[in-house]
XYZ file of C-alpha atoms in Angstrom:
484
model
C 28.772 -2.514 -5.242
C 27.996 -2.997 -1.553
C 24.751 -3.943 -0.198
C 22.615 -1.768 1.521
C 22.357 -2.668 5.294
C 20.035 0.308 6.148
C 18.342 2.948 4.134
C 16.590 5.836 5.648
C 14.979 9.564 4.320
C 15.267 12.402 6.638
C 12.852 15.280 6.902
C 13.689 18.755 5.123
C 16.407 20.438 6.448
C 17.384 23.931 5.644
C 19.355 23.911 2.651
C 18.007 20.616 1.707
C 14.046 20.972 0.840
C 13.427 17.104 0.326
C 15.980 15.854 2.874
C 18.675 13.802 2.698
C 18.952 9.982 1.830
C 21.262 8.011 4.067
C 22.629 4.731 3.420
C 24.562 2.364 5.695
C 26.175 -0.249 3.008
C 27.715 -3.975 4.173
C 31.062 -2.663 3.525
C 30.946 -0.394 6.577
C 30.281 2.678 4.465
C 28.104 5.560 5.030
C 26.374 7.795 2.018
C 24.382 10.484 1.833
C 22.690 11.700 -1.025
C 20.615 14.650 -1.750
C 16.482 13.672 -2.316
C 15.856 16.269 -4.806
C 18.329 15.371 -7.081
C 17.712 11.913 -6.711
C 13.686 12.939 -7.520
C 14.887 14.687 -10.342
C 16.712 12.207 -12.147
C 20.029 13.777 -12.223
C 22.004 10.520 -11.537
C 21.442 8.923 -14.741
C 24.511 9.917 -16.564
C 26.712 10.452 -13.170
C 25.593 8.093 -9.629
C 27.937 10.185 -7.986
C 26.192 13.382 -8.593
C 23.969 13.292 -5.976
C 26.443 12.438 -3.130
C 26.450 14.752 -0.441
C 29.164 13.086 1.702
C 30.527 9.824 1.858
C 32.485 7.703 4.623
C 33.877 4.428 5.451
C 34.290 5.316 9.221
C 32.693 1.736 10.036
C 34.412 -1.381 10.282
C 31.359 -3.449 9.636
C 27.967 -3.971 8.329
C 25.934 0.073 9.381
C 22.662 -2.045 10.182
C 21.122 0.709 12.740
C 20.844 4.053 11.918
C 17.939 7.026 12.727
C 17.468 10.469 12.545
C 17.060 12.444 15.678
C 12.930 13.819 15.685
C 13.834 17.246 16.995
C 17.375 17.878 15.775
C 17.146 17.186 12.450
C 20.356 17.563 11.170
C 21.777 14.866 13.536
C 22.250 10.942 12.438
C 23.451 8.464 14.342
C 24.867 4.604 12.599
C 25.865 1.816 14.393
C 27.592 -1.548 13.292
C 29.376 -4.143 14.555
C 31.732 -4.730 16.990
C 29.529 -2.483 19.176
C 30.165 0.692 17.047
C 27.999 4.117 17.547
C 28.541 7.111 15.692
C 26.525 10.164 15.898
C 26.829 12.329 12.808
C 25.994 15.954 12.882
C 25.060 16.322 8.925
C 26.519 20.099 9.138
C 29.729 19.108 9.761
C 29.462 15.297 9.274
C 33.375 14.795 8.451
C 33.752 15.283 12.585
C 31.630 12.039 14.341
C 31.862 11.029 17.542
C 31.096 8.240 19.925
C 28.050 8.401 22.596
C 30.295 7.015 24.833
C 32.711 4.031 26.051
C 32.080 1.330 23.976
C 29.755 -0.813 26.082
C 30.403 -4.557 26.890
C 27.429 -5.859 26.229
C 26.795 -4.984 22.635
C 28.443 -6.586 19.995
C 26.811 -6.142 16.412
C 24.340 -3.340 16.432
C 21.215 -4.483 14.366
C 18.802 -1.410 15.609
C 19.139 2.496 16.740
C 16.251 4.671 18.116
C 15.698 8.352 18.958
C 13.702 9.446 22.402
C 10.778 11.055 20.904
C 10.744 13.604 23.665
C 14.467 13.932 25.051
C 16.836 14.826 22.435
C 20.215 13.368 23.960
C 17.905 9.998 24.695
C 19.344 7.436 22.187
C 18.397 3.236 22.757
C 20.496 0.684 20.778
C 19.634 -3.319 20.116
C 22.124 -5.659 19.336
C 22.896 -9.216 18.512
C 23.627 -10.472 21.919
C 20.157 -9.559 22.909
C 20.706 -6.542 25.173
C 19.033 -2.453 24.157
C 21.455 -0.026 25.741
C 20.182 3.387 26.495
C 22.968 6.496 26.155
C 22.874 9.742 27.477
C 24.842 11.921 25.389
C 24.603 14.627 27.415
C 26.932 13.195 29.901
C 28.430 10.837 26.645
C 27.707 7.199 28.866
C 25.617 4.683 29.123
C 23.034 4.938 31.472
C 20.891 1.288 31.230
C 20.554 -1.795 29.583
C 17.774 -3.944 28.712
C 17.945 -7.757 28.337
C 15.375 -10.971 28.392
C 16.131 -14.556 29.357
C 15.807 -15.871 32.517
C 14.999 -12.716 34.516
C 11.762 -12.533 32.170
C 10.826 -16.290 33.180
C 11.082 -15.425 36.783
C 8.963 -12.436 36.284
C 6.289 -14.287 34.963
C 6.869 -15.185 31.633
C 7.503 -19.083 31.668
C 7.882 -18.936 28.082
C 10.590 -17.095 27.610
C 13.737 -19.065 26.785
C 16.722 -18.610 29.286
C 19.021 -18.230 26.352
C 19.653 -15.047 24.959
C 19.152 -14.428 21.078
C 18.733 -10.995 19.535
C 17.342 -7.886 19.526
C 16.212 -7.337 15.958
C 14.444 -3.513 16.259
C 13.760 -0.884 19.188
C 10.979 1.642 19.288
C 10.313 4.398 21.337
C 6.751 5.313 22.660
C 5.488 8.389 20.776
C 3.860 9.516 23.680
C 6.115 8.692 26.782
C 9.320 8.969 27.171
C 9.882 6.241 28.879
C 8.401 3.541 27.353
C 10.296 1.269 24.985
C 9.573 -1.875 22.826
C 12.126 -4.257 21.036
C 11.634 -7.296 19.075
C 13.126 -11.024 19.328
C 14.375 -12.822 16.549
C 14.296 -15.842 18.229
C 12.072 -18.681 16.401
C 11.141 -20.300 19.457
C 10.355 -16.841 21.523
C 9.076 -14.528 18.423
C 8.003 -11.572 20.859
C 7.593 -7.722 21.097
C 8.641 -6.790 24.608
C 7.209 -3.601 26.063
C 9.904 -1.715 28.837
C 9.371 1.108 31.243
C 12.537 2.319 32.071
C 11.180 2.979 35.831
C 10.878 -0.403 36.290
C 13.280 -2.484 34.050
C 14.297 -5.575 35.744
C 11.539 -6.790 33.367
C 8.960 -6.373 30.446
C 5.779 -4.664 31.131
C 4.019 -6.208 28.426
C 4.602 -9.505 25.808
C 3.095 -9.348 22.557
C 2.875 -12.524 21.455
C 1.285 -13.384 17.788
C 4.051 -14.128 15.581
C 4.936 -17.857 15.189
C 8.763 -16.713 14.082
C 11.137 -14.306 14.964
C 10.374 -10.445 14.411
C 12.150 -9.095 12.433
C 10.779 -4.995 12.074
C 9.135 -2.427 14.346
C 6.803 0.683 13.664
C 5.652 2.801 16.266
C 3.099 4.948 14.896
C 4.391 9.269 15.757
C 0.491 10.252 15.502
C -1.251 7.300 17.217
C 0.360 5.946 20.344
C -2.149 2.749 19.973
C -0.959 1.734 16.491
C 2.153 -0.377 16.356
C 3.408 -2.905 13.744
C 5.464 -5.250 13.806
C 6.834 -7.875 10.652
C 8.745 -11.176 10.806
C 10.276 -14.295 9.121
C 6.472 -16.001 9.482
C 5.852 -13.498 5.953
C 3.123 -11.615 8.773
C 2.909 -8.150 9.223
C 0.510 -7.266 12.958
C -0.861 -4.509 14.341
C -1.254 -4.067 17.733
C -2.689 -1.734 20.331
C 0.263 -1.865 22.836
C -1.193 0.051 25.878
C -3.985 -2.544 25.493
C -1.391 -6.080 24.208
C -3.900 -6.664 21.447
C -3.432 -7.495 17.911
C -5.712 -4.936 16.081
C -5.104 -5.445 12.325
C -3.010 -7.883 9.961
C -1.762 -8.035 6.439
C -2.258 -10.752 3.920
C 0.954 -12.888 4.535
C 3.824 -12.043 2.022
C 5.779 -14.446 -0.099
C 9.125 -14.718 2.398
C 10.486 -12.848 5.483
C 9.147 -9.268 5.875
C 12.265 -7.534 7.125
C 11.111 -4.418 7.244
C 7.598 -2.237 7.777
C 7.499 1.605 8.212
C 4.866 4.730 8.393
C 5.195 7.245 6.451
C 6.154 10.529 8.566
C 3.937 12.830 6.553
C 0.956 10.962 6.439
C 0.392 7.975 9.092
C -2.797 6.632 7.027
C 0.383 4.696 4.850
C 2.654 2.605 5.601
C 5.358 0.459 3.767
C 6.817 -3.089 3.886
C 9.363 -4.696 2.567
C 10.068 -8.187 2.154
C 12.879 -10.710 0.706
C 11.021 -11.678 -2.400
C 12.622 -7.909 -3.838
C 9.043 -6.530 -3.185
C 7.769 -2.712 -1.711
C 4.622 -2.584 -0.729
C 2.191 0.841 0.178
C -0.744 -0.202 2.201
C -3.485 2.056 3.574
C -4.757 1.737 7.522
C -8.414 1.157 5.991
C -9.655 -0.216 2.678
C -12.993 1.712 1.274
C -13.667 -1.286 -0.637
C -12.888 -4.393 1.118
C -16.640 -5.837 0.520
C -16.743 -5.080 -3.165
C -13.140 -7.108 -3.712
C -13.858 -10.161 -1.574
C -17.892 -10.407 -3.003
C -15.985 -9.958 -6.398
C -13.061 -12.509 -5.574
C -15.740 -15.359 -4.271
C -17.870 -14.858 -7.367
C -14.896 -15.183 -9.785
C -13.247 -18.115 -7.943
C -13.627 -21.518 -9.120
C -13.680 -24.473 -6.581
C -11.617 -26.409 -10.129
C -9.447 -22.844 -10.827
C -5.930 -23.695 -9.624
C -5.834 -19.910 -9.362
C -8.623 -19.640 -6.639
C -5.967 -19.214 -3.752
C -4.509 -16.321 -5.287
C -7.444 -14.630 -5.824
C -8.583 -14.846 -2.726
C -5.324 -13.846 -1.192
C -5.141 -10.633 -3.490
C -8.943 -9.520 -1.686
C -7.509 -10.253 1.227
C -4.263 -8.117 0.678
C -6.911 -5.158 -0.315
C -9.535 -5.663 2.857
C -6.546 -4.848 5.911
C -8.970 -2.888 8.513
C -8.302 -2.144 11.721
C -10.781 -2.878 14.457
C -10.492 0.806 16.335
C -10.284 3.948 14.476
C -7.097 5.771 14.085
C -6.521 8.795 16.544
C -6.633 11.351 13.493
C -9.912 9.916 12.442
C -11.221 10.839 15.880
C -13.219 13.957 16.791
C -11.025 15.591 19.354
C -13.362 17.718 20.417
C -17.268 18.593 20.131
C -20.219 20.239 21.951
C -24.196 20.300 21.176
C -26.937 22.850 23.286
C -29.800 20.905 24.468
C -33.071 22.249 26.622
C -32.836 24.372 29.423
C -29.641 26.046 28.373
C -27.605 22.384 28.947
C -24.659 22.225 26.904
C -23.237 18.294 26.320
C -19.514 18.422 25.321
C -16.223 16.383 25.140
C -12.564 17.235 24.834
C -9.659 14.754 24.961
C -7.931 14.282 28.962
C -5.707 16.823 30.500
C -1.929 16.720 30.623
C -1.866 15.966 34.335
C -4.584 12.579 33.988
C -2.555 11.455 30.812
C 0.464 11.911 33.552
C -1.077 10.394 35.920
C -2.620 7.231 33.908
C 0.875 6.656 32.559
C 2.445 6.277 35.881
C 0.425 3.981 37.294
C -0.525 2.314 33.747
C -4.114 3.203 34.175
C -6.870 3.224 31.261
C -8.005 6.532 30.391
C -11.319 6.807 30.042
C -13.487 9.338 27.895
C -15.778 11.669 29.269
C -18.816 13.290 28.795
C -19.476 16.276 30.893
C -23.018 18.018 31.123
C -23.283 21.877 31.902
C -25.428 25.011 31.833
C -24.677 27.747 30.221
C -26.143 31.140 31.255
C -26.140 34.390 29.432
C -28.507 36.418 31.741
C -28.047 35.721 35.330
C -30.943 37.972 36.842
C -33.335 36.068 34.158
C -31.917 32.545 35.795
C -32.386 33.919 39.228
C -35.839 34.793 38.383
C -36.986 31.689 36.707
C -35.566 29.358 39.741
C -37.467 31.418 42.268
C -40.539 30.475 40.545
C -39.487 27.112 40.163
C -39.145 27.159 43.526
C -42.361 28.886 44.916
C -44.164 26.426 42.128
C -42.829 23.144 44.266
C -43.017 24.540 47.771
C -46.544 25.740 46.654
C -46.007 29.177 47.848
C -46.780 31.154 44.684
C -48.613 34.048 46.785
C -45.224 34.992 48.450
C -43.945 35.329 45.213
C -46.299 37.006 43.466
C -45.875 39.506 46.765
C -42.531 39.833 46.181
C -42.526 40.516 42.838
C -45.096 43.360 43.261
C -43.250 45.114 45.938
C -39.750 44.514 43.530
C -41.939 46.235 40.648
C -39.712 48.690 38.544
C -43.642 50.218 37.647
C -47.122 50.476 38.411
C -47.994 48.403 34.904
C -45.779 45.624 36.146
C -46.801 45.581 39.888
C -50.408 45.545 38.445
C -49.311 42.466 36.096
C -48.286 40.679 38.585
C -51.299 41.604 41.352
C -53.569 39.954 38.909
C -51.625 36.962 38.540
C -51.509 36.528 42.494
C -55.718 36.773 42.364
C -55.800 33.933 39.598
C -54.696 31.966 42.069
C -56.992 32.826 44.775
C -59.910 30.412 45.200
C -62.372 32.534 44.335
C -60.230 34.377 41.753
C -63.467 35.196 39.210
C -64.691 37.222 41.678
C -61.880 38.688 42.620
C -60.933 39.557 39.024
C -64.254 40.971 38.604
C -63.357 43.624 41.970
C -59.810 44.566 40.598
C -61.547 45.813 37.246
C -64.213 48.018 38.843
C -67.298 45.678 38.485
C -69.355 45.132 41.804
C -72.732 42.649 41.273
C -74.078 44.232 44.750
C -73.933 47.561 43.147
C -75.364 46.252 39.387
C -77.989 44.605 41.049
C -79.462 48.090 42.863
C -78.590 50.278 39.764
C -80.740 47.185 37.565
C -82.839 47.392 40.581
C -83.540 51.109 40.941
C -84.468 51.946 37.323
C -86.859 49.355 37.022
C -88.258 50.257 40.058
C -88.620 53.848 38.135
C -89.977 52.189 35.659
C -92.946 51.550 37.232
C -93.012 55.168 39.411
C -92.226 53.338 42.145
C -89.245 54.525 44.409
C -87.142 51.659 45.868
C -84.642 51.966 48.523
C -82.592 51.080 45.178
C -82.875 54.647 43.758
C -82.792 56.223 47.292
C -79.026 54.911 47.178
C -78.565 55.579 43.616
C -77.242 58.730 44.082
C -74.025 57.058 46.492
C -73.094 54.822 43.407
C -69.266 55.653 42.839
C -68.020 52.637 40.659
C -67.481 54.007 37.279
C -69.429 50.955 35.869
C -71.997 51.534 38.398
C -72.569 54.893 36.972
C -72.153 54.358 33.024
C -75.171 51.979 33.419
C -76.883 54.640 35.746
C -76.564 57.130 32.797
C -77.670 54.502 30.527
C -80.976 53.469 32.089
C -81.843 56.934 32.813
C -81.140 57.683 28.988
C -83.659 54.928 28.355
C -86.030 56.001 31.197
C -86.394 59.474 29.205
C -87.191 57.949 25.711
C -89.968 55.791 26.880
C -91.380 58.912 28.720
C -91.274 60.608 25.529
């Protein structure tokens, strides 16, 4: 049997609730095979049972092949010799070309979606040119290529001979923003386009020390982006920021391929030429237990040291910025004085905006007030005010002519006297006493006392505060008993 030359698992479709499995074979063939019976073991006794649909439409090796993200239902394979066929899985006996075949493709080794526009479809090939289509209008609408026009842009190290394109990628996020990957030993790059401005890259990633082999553009995390090659490395990078941010253990030979997983972006897969699969997670939970536990079991005389140390490794891969779905999107926290402190993630427009002109985004932190009685906020800020512009009298007057009652207007009349200067005394007046008049009353009985009449008692009789008069009653009460 042929050899696989791409292998790829769509998302559920509607009659198919674990997708389909498509193969592109050396032999030029194309396969298709149901998921769920494959799951299910049905293939056992009869390989052919699961085969949905099966074609030898290709001439050569089917090395590029993808699912469109929105359309599910809709492949499209390339091989060499420049073919492109896109597949509609409904009626796939019927496929047809995006276009004239274009000159400047000749084995296709990698085939990419637009995340956003459907009919958006980039292609790598061998000669070192990505060719956008449009298959609305069924042409080809750009093309992509590095060599000398990259050296005079300001990239001296870029070779002026042209060596393939070994993956393409689209930007999760922007629609048009592209990387592809060099296999060339002496140039092992990642290449970062805008298709605004493509005379050149807009970014080099350079880390790997041979050619790259595999892309992985993360669909939930525009900043995570991996990338595997014949130097056995698998990097993550931040691309908006052209920094490595993670790396795997080195494998045993070429990594040829490394993928997320669509359902859950915290895994990812690799595969590499020593016949191995690996599943990796973004961050280890126990990366210091296994490398304490790796140095402690490690001889410096155990020929096995290396291998232990490279297994702790393999199980410590962190990433030095959090993935976007471990991030807080949004939160909010009430502090004094009705100040609410909260964050949300940028606007459409200023993610817009900061991808045309390539701009950093930055995160914000916006402080507010929140009011839930507006009469009670205009209240308290006049007397914040009258407090600093020390006019607390012309408040106090304006609250007692604004009185809803004769309680409140009173309220606030004897807060105006407390700050009087003399305010005891002038406390002592609002609530009926009077120390002239307690003084004669005091005076006069005394005076009585003795049977001696003071000009005290001769006013006695004129006494009207109702203080006044309670201790009038009261000293003449007391005059009586001592009579008695």
């Amino acid at each position: 049997p042929s050899r696989f030359g791409r292998l790829l698992w769509s998302l559920p479709l509607k009659d198919r609730n674990q997708g389909i499995l498509a193969g592109g074979l050396e032999n030029g063939e194309l396969i298709l095979w149901d998921a769920e019976s494959v799951l299910a073991n049905n293939t056992q006794e009869n390989p052919e049972a699961a085969i949905v649909f099966r074609s030898s439409s290709h001439t050569g090796t089917v090395a590029g092949m993808d699912f469109n993200n929105q359309q599910k239902h809709v492949l499209a394979t390339g091989a060499s010799q420049g073919e492109i066929f896109i597949w509609d899985l409904e009626t796939p006996t019927k496929p047809y070309s995006p276009g004239p075949r274009s000159t400047k493709l000749e084995d296709i080794t990698s085939l990419a979606w637009n995340n956003q526009v459907t009919h958006i479809l980039a292609s790598a090939s061998t000669t070192g040119s990505t060719v956008i289509w449009d298959l609305k209008n069924r042409r080809e609408v750009m093309h992509l290529h590095y060599g000398g026009g990259a050296q005079l842009a300001g990239y001296p190290g870029m070779a002026t001979t042209r060596r393939g394109v070994t993956a393409v990628a689209w930007n999760p996020d922007n629609a048009t923003q592209l990387v592809t990957a060099s296999e060339d030993d002496s140039n092992p790059v990642v290449m970062m386009w805008d298709l605004r401005n493509a005379q050149a890259p807009e970014r080099i990633l350079s880390g790997h020390t041979k050619g790259v082999l595999s892309l992985s553009w993360c669909k939930k995390d525009a900043d995570l982006l991996f990338s595997s090659g014949k130097d056995n490395r698998t990097i993550c990078w931040n691309p908006s920021r052209g920094e490595m941010v993670g790396e795997l253990a080195p494998s045993d030979n070429w990594v040829f391929d490394v993928q997320f997983n669509q359902h859950n972006p915290n895994l990812f897969s690799t595969s590499s030429f020593d016949g191995k699969v690996n599943v990796h997670s973004l961050q280890s939970t126990n990366e210091g237990e296994d490398v304490s536990r790796a140095a402690v079991n490690a001889s410096q005389d155990d020929p096995f040291s290396a291998a232990i140390y490279s297994a702790s490794a393999a199980a410590s891969f962190s990433l030095k910025q959090p993935p976007k779905w471990y991030r807080r999107p949004v939160g909010a926290s009430f502090g004094f004085g009705n100040q609410l402190v909260h964050f949300a993630p940028p606007s459409a427009a200023t993610l817009a905006s900061a991808a045309n002109t390539g701009a950093t985004v930055p995160h914000a932190v916006a402080v507010s007030s929140v009011v839930t009685d507006k009469s009670l906020l205009q209240r308290s800020q006049e007397l914040e005010h009258a407090l600093e512009s020390n006019s607390i009298n012309e408040f106090c007057e304006h609250r007692i002519r604004a009185a809803d009652s004769e309680l409140e207007a009173k309220n606030w009349q004897v807060l105006k006297l407390l700050f009087e200067n003399d305010a005891r005394d002038r406390l002592v007046r609002f609530l009926g006493f009077s120390k002239e008049e307690l003084k004669d009353v005091v005076g006069a009985k005394l005076a009585r006392q003795g049977g001696q009449v003071t000009k005290a008692e001769a006013v006695l009789p004129s006494v009207t505060s109702p203080v006044a008069a309670s201790l009038n009653q009261s000293v003449e009460d007391m005059t009586l008993q001592d009579d008695d």
